[in-house]
Amino acid sequence: MKRTIMNIKMKMINKVMMYSCFIAVTFLSSAQEIDVERMARDLKIAEDILGTLSEQDSRLFYQDNIESNYVPDYGVVFTIPMKPFVFKSTGSGRVAYSTSGSGVTIIDSRVRRDDRERRDREDGASVTVDVVPDDEEEVKVDESKIMEEMEAQTREQIETFLADYADLIGQLKPSDRIVVQTKNRNEVYIFNSRGSNKSSAGMSAQVLKSDISSFKQGKLSRDEFMGKIEFSEGGEEVAKDVELFATIFSRLYEPDLSSTYYLSSRRIAYNRLKNMGVTFSLKFYSSTSDGGRHTIRTTGENDLTQEQRNEKVNAMYPEFERSFKENLLDYGRTIKSLDPNEMLIFKVRLTECRGCEMPDEIKVSVKMKTLQDYDKGALSKNKALEQITITRS
């Protein structure tokens, strides 16, 4: 009898333990899932904050074009397009300037030094460039000083965002990174009798979510937190095999080779980010129009109405997605310079098709380990294709 009771108790204990493990596994699985809508909301708010941080009278960012991207097992990447600075000399010792809203002040070369210094004090938010006339009253601009001031402003605004506002992005793991990088080059164009052109490469900054949490909890001082932010200038160098892959991929989507959508340019924009991999940005098209009639370039079908064109373009999407994944698998494995845990990420804007079921944009990503295992024969084609992730929006 005692043995029977003991057996019953043991069975009950085993069931409780199994149930507890099931609950724990279920909780961990659900905890790792990302609420896509909430993440999109958080990133949109963060984009607006980044744009607003740039003061209105010295704005360096294109506020409406700031891009954000959540990358699973990596973190969040913000990409900021930078504005060019343009200066033009007009003779007679004066300078006319156009800076697209950016706060750079060019001083009339005939202004007295004491007046210039007074203006420096009054306009502390602007960059003051010393303009010195020579015998011919030619305007001289210190381009290096302009670039230093621009980079200092950008750095300060990024630091403020990471310290005071980046914690508003929820659902990130302690090991996730928050990265802010500038896009393209911050260029200064000077037009005068001799002409010159100076440019500065962009910068990137990143910090761990765990460091942000420590700062907010008072475990790090503000100065200590700033020391945790990793800044780099000039961007990561892109290997030749990545450039070759971009060339191959763009060629695959010219109208004569593609059976669905096509790229309008052979040049694909891409960006190398340390520890993450390479992000490619692509914009696809499907047709041309003339007098309200449409021609689908990849198939040669012409004289289509808008409705006919949209129907055919929408029907192409499943094949486009399938072939895109296959092309990525076949040619992405030629890249040898990236680490197994790094990724290839494609941000794809699709051809316009109003009222269609197809998405407006997709994000395609794959880890290099998947491509490397497929290349070595350690992974079947079907298994490798399954490991390519597509997010539609």
C-alpha atoms as one frame of an Amber mdcrd trajectory, in Angstrom:
protein
   0.000   0.000   0.000   2.781   2.418   0.938   4.608   1.576  -2.284   1.445
   2.317  -4.293   1.013   5.687  -2.584   4.688   6.464  -3.173   4.356   5.593
  -6.883   1.309   7.833  -7.205   3.177  10.704  -5.540   6.174  10.232  -7.838
   3.939  10.249 -10.916   2.280  13.448  -9.710   5.668  15.063  -9.081   6.879
  14.042 -12.538   3.762  15.482 -14.139   4.156  18.757 -12.226   7.812  18.990
 -13.291   6.972  18.268 -16.922   4.180  20.844 -16.855   6.487  23.408 -15.246
   9.118  22.807 -17.935   6.466  23.194 -20.615   5.357  26.511 -19.131   8.974
  27.710 -18.921   9.717  26.764 -22.534   6.478  28.379 -23.708   7.287  31.552
 -21.774  10.830  31.755 -23.148   9.603  31.202 -26.702   6.959  33.900 -26.415
   9.447  36.240 -24.734  11.769  35.962 -27.697   9.045  36.885 -30.178   8.988
  40.470 -31.356   5.780  42.473 -31.551   6.337  43.801 -35.065   3.797  46.625
 -34.824   5.180  47.842 -31.521   8.744  47.720 -32.817   7.719  49.671 -35.932
   6.055  52.293 -33.709   9.100  52.599 -31.449  11.439  52.982 -34.413   9.235
  55.596 -36.068   9.231  57.667 -32.868  13.004  57.278 -32.593  13.408  58.486
 -36.197  11.428  61.619 -35.376  13.531  62.249 -32.277  16.762  61.950 -34.263
  15.471  64.458 -36.791  14.230  66.902 -34.151  17.527  66.834 -32.254  19.122
  68.658 -35.151  18.405  72.292 -34.392  16.257  74.046 -36.918  18.807  76.724
 -37.705  21.672  74.254 -38.078  20.001  71.146 -39.390  22.385  68.544 -40.767
  19.922  65.704 -41.247  17.185  65.057 -43.764  14.574  64.479 -41.059  11.947
  62.860 -43.287  14.417  60.386 -44.802  15.957  58.880 -41.673  15.709  55.104
 -41.968  15.576  52.479 -39.231  15.952  48.738 -39.401  15.514  46.030 -36.762
  17.824  43.060 -37.305  17.075  39.956 -35.180  19.993  38.859 -32.984  21.820
  42.093 -33.765  19.764  45.135 -32.805  18.606  48.343 -34.460  20.338  50.386
 -37.154  19.453  54.015 -37.925  20.707  55.495 -41.172  20.842  59.282 -41.534
  21.244  60.989 -44.930  23.432  64.068 -44.589  22.967  67.408 -46.340  25.556
  68.959 -48.621  26.961  72.411 -47.922  27.269  74.772 -50.883  29.147  78.076
 -50.910  29.450  80.558 -53.738  31.643  83.629 -53.965  30.290  86.699 -55.745
  33.243  89.062 -55.863  33.623  92.493 -54.233  34.545  90.685 -51.062  31.056
  89.276 -50.474  29.890  85.691 -50.235  26.481  84.346 -51.126  25.803  80.995
 -49.518  23.322  78.178 -49.849  23.434  75.484 -47.185  20.062  73.748 -47.562
  18.996  74.937 -44.136  22.253  74.078 -42.400  23.692  76.518 -39.909  26.882
  77.751 -41.487  27.503  81.474 -41.514  29.769  82.964 -44.169  30.963  86.420
 -43.145  31.339  89.298 -45.526  35.090  89.709 -45.993  34.751  93.475 -45.524
  33.283  93.164 -42.021  35.651  94.458 -39.350  37.250  91.852 -37.071  35.539
  93.222 -33.920  32.178  92.998 -35.688  33.014  89.446 -36.780  33.863  88.445
 -33.201  30.599  89.969 -31.974  28.695  87.908 -34.511  30.557  84.798 -33.337
  29.284  85.373 -29.819  25.722  86.083 -30.891  25.408  83.083 -33.171  26.901
  80.282 -31.136  24.811  77.609 -32.887  26.262  78.369 -36.288  29.594  77.511
 -37.799  31.575  80.661 -38.516  33.951  80.491 -41.461  36.720  83.078 -41.725
  36.680  84.773 -45.119  39.855  86.664 -45.966  40.221  88.878 -49.045  43.486
  89.112 -50.942  44.523  91.704 -53.502  41.958  90.363 -55.964  39.329  90.080
 -53.224  39.164  86.323 -53.818  37.153  84.442 -51.227  39.042  81.844 -49.198
  37.169  79.238 -47.152  38.718  76.899 -44.590  37.075  73.662 -45.734  38.692
  71.530 -43.016  37.216  73.775 -40.326  33.760  73.399 -41.845  34.075  69.620
 -41.889  35.277  69.508 -38.289  32.331  71.593 -37.130  29.853  69.495 -39.093
  31.226  66.256 -37.675  31.247  67.678 -34.129  27.581  68.668 -34.422  26.647
  65.262 -35.780  28.558  63.452 -33.041  26.916  65.514 -30.294  23.420  64.883
 -31.644  24.034  61.121 -31.895  25.407  61.015 -28.337  22.343  62.852 -27.021
  20.018  60.421 -28.801  21.789  57.318 -27.488  22.015  58.621 -23.922  18.580
  60.180 -23.478  16.175  58.573 -25.936  17.407  55.206 -27.250  15.959  53.425
 -24.204  12.484  54.193 -25.589  13.009  51.349 -28.070  11.525  48.321 -26.356
  11.937  44.544 -26.787  15.706  44.654 -27.321  17.940  42.115 -25.599  20.883
  43.255 -23.429  23.284  41.982 -26.112  21.561  43.927 -28.907  23.242  46.994
 -30.368  21.791  50.368 -31.261  23.678  51.776 -34.225  23.421  55.250 -35.758
  25.259  55.808 -39.032  25.364  58.598 -41.586  24.573  57.844 -45.194  26.496
  59.026 -48.244  29.111  61.717 -47.911  28.759  65.012 -46.159  30.084  67.178
 -48.958  31.193  70.778 -49.114  31.182  72.435 -52.512  33.022  75.747 -52.896
  32.586  77.658 -56.121  34.993  80.510 -56.834  37.483  81.565 -59.477  39.724
  78.579 -58.829  37.107  76.104 -57.604  37.516  73.336 -55.083  35.648  70.350
 -53.735  36.153  68.861 -50.304  34.241  65.934 -48.867  34.146  63.975 -45.654
  33.262  60.318 -45.186  30.396  59.520 -42.837  30.535  58.164 -39.318  28.832
  55.482 -37.292  28.243  55.022 -33.581  27.041  51.996 -31.665  26.345  51.037
 -28.073  24.970  47.946 -26.354  21.451  47.910 -24.940  22.943  46.675 -21.656
  25.068  49.841 -21.400  21.982  52.009 -21.954  20.168  50.134 -19.190  23.135
  50.533 -16.827  23.228  54.268 -17.500  19.492  54.659 -16.891  19.805  52.684
 -13.646  22.577  54.972 -12.423  25.263  52.294 -12.642  27.166  54.404 -15.187
  27.777  58.149 -15.092  27.070  60.143 -18.239  30.792  60.407 -18.974  31.237
  56.664 -18.437  28.333  55.955 -20.770  29.778  58.226 -23.456  32.966  56.178
 -23.209  30.948  53.053 -24.056  29.815  54.504 -27.406  32.029  53.217 -30.210
  32.538  55.800 -32.956  34.127  55.045 -36.294  34.653  57.251 -39.332  34.804
  56.445 -42.992  32.693  53.304 -42.729  33.862  49.722 -42.891  35.906  48.758
 -45.919  33.950  46.554 -48.310  35.786  43.541 -49.713  36.096  42.908 -53.427
  33.926  39.787 -53.280  31.032  41.883 -51.932  31.456  44.377 -54.761  31.521
  41.514 -57.264  28.378  39.998 -55.758  26.583  43.367 -56.057  27.628  43.572
 -59.705  26.394  40.043 -60.414  23.099  40.633 -58.621  22.395  43.861 -60.456
  23.106  42.149 -63.782  20.601  39.394 -62.949  17.876  42.017 -62.692  18.394
  43.875 -65.915  15.347  43.639 -68.227  17.005  41.161 -70.612  17.705  38.585
 -67.866  14.881  39.088 -65.378  11.474  37.518 -66.006   9.713  39.690 -63.405
  10.870  43.093 -62.118  14.058  44.941 -63.018  16.545  47.425 -61.595  16.975
  50.757 -63.329  20.666  50.983 -62.520  23.565  48.563 -62.451  24.846  50.203
 -59.293  23.422  48.751 -56.079  23.854  50.813 -52.920  25.315  48.813 -50.059
  26.813  49.426 -46.664  29.186  47.342 -44.536  28.590  47.429 -40.799  30.949
  45.788 -38.336  29.633  42.580 -36.722  26.392  42.744 -38.686  27.331  42.218
 -42.330  26.261  44.056 -45.460  22.991  45.844 -46.161  21.898  46.327 -49.784
  19.239  48.826 -50.898  17.349  48.106 -54.116  14.466  49.713 -56.001  12.649
  47.567 -58.565  10.515  48.615 -61.522   8.210  46.707 -63.843   7.034  48.873
 -66.710   7.206  52.064 -68.705   4.263  54.157 -69.839   3.447  56.344 -72.809
   0.173  58.168 -73.207  -1.556  56.082 -70.568  -0.513  52.760 -72.142   2.008
  50.523 -70.417   4.808  48.203 -71.486   6.220  45.499 -69.208   9.886  45.524
 -70.111  10.851  42.049 -68.920   8.137  40.269 -70.913   7.724  42.673 -73.829
   3.967  42.935 -73.343   2.778  46.373 -74.450  -0.226  48.575 -75.060  -1.666
  47.623 -71.660  -4.219  49.610 -69.696  -3.464  50.486 -66.074  -5.719  47.665
 -64.883  -4.102  45.124 -67.208  -0.646  46.255 -66.201  -1.425  46.014 -62.461
  -2.930  42.549 -62.841   0.168  41.211 -64.595   2.601  42.960 -62.244   0.786
  41.624 -59.177   0.819  38.083 -60.614   4.612  38.284 -61.009   5.315  38.742
 -57.311   5.382  35.086 -56.143   7.892  34.247 -58.894   9.955  37.312 -58.054
  10.199  36.281 -54.392  11.052  32.678 -55.268  13.752  33.589 -57.787  15.185
  36.294 -55.497  15.814  33.720 -52.774  17.362  31.298 -55.251  19.640  33.959
 -56.725  20.715  34.968 -53.221  21.537  31.361 -52.409  23.372  30.658 -55.667
  25.511  33.801 -55.765  25.681  34.873 -52.118  27.887  31.865 -51.369  30.629
  33.432 -53.483  31.238  35.897 -50.621  34.090  34.607 -48.449  35.099  37.762
 -46.559  32.245  37.810 -44.008  32.086  35.872 -40.752  29.551  33.028 -40.350
  27.416  35.043 -37.897  27.267  38.100 -40.151  24.380  38.609 -42.527  23.369
  39.759 -45.973  20.328  42.035 -45.691  18.328  43.387 -48.631  15.970  46.328
 -48.232  13.804  46.090 -51.345  11.313  48.679 -52.578   9.033  47.028 -55.090
   7.447  48.426 -58.205   4.363  50.566 -57.669   1.099  48.672 -57.941  -1.813
  50.504 -56.337  -4.643  48.322 -55.124  -2.556  45.152 -55.572  -2.063  42.387
 -53.025   1.722  42.396 -53.381   3.711  44.239 -50.680   5.237  47.679 -51.153
   8.535  46.666 -49.560  10.264  43.524 -48.392  13.313  42.840 -46.271  15.297
  39.711 -47.105  18.036  38.436 -44.799  20.251  35.388 -44.482  23.174  34.479
 -42.258  26.481  33.793 -43.943  26.621  30.434 -42.137  23.615  29.304 -44.169
  25.347  30.244 -47.430  28.640  28.695 -46.327  27.002  25.418 -45.252  25.115
  25.245 -48.552  28.325  25.898 -50.471  30.067  23.036 -48.631  27.160  20.646
 -49.220  26.345  20.494 -45.496  22.892  21.959 -46.157  20.398  20.993 -48.844
  18.966  23.633 -51.147  15.490  23.352 -49.630  16.816  23.647 -46.071  18.950
  26.637 -47.051  15.993  28.365 -48.729  13.983  27.865 -45.551  16.615  29.775
 -43.593  16.264  32.882 -45.790  13.928  35.267 -43.985  11.496  37.585 -45.779
   9.543  40.328 -44.016   6.783  41.949 -46.089   5.285  45.386 -45.515
